[in-house]
Coordinates of C-alpha atoms and ligand atoms in Angstrom, one line a residue:
X201 CA -38.2 -21.0 -12.6
X202 CA -39.4 -17.5 -12.5
X203 CA -39.1 -15.7 -9.3
X204 CA -41.8 -13.4 -10.4
X205 CA -44.3 -16.2 -10.8
X206 CA -47.3 -15.0 -8.9
X207 CA -48.7 -16.7 -5.9
X208 CA -52.4 -16.7 -6.0
X209 CA -54.7 -16.8 -3.1
X210 CA -55.5 -20.4 -3.7
X211 CA -51.9 -21.6 -3.3
X212 CA -51.8 -21.5 0.4
X213 CA -54.0 -21.9 3.5
X214 CA -55.6 -18.8 4.9
X215 CA -56.5 -20.2 8.2
X216 CA -54.1 -18.6 10.7
X217 CA -54.1 -21.4 13.2
X218 CA -53.2 -23.9 10.6
X219 CA -49.7 -25.4 10.8
X220 CA -49.4 -24.7 7.1
X221 CA -50.8 -21.2 7.2
X222 CA -49.3 -19.1 4.5
X223 CA -47.0 -21.8 3.1
X224 CA -47.1 -21.2 -0.6
X225 CA -47.4 -24.2 -2.9
X226 CA -46.9 -26.5 0.0
X227 CA -49.1 -29.1 -1.5
X228 CA -51.7 -28.8 1.2
X229 CA -54.4 -27.1 -0.9
X230 CA -56.7 -29.2 -3.1
X231 CA -59.7 -28.4 -5.2
X232 CA -62.9 -28.9 -3.2
X233 CA -65.9 -28.7 -5.5
X234 CA -67.6 -25.5 -6.4
X235 CA -70.1 -23.2 -4.9
X236 CA -73.6 -22.8 -6.2
X237 CA -72.4 -19.9 -8.2
X238 CA -69.8 -22.0 -9.8
X239 CA -66.8 -20.5 -8.0
X240 CA -64.0 -23.0 -7.4
X241 CA -63.6 -24.0 -3.8
X242 CA -60.4 -25.1 -2.2
X243 CA -59.6 -27.0 0.9
X244 CA -56.5 -27.2 3.0
X245 CA -55.7 -30.8 3.6
X246 CA -53.9 -30.0 6.7
X247 CA -56.6 -28.3 8.7
X248 CA -59.7 -28.8 6.6
X249 CA -60.3 -25.1 6.1
X250 CA -62.2 -24.3 2.9
X251 CA -62.2 -21.1 0.9
X252 CA -63.0 -20.0 -2.6
X253 CA -60.8 -18.7 -5.3
X254 CA -62.2 -15.3 -4.7
X255 CA -60.5 -15.2 -1.4
X256 CA -58.3 -12.2 -1.9
X257 CA -61.4 -10.5 -3.2
X258 CA -59.6 -7.3 -3.3
X259 CA -58.9 -8.3 -6.8
X260 CA -62.4 -9.1 -7.6
X261 CA -64.1 -7.2 -10.4
X262 CA -61.1 -5.2 -11.1
X263 CA -60.3 -4.4 -14.7
X264 CA -56.7 -5.4 -14.2
X265 CA -55.4 -8.8 -13.3
X266 CA -54.4 -9.6 -9.8
X267 CA -50.9 -9.9 -11.1
X268 CA -50.8 -6.4 -12.4
X269 CA -52.4 -5.0 -9.3
X270 CA -50.0 -6.8 -7.0
X271 CA -47.0 -5.8 -9.1
X272 CA -48.1 -2.2 -9.0
X273 CA -48.5 -2.3 -5.3
X274 CA -45.1 -3.9 -4.9
X275 CA -43.6 -1.3 -7.1
X276 CA -45.2 1.4 -5.1
X277 CA -43.9 -0.1 -1.9
X278 CA -40.4 -0.4 -3.3
X279 CA -40.0 2.9 -4.9
X280 CA -42.7 5.0 -3.3
X281 CA -43.4 6.7 -6.6
X282 CA -46.8 6.8 -8.1
X283 CA -45.6 8.8 -11.1
X284 CA -43.4 6.0 -12.2
X285 CA -46.4 3.8 -12.9
X286 CA -47.9 5.9 -15.5
X287 CA -44.7 5.7 -17.4
X288 CA -44.0 2.0 -16.8
X289 CA -47.4 0.6 -16.9
X290 CA -49.6 3.2 -18.4
X291 CA -51.8 2.9 -15.3
X292 CA -53.2 6.1 -13.9
X293 CA -52.2 7.2 -10.4
X294 CA -55.9 7.5 -9.6
X295 CA -56.4 3.9 -10.5
X296 CA -53.6 2.7 -8.3
X297 CA -54.8 4.9 -5.4
X298 CA -58.2 3.3 -5.9
X299 CA -56.7 -0.2 -5.6
X300 CA -54.8 0.8 -2.6
X301 CA -57.9 2.1 -0.9
X302 CA -59.7 -1.1 -1.7
X303 CA -57.0 -3.4 -0.5
X304 CA -56.4 -1.4 2.6
X305 CA -59.5 -3.1 4.0
X306 CA -57.7 -6.4 3.4
X307 CA -54.3 -5.5 4.6
X308 CA -53.5 -9.0 5.8
X309 CA -54.4 -10.8 2.7
X310 CA -52.6 -8.3 0.5
X311 CA -49.5 -8.3 2.6
X312 CA -49.4 -12.0 2.6
X313 CA -49.6 -12.0 -1.2
X314 CA -47.1 -9.2 -1.5
X315 CA -44.6 -10.9 0.8
X316 CA -45.0 -14.2 -1.0
X317 CA -44.3 -12.7 -4.4
X318 CA -42.0 -9.8 -3.9
X319 CA -39.1 -9.1 -1.6
X320 CA -40.6 -6.4 0.4
X321 CA -39.8 -5.4 3.9
X322 CA -42.1 -4.5 6.7
X323 CA -41.2 -0.9 6.4
X324 CA -42.0 -0.9 2.7
X325 CA -45.4 -2.4 3.4
X326 CA -46.0 0.2 6.1
X327 CA -45.1 2.9 3.7
X328 CA -47.6 1.5 1.2
X329 CA -50.5 1.9 3.6
X330 CA -49.6 5.4 4.6
X331 CA -50.6 6.4 1.1
X332 CA -54.1 5.8 1.9
X333 CA -53.8 6.9 5.5
X334 CA -54.4 3.5 6.7
X335 CA -52.4 2.9 9.9
X336 CA -52.5 -0.7 10.7
X337 CA -52.3 -1.8 14.3
X338 CA -49.6 -4.2 13.6
X339 CA -46.0 -3.3 12.7
X340 CA -43.5 -2.8 15.5
X341 CA -43.0 0.8 16.6
X342 CA -39.4 1.8 16.2
X343 CA -39.3 -0.2 13.1
X344 CA -39.2 2.9 11.0
X345 CA -37.9 6.4 11.1
X346 CA -34.2 5.9 11.1
X347 CA -33.2 9.4 10.9
Ligands
LIG134 ZN1 -54.7 -25.2 6.6

């Protein structure tokens, strides 16, 4: 029972109106054939929503695994230190910034994954996006800046 076991995009329903939306390993996701390109497709048994395993495409065609990328982003959110990565992971700051820029276009997906896998707060997530100058519309004002 590893708390660090990674939740992958195919372990929960992405359809926001679904009663089981975002419930990880809830047992509502089943395999649902493949696309013409051979990509595994999944379906939510609750709402019927289908998606492919490449949902969470932020991680698509990256050299590093989704696990590594998420972990790095989580670390970044927690510690707000890019320099630490190079030491810990041997991953260059530029690389992480590149990931961050990519995932900033998929804020919701990524946040969902991060929240599912790591104990991160709203403020930490917000801090993460500020690295790439992405200011999401969500996030309650007054939530940050306790000084
Ligand atoms: Zn669903």
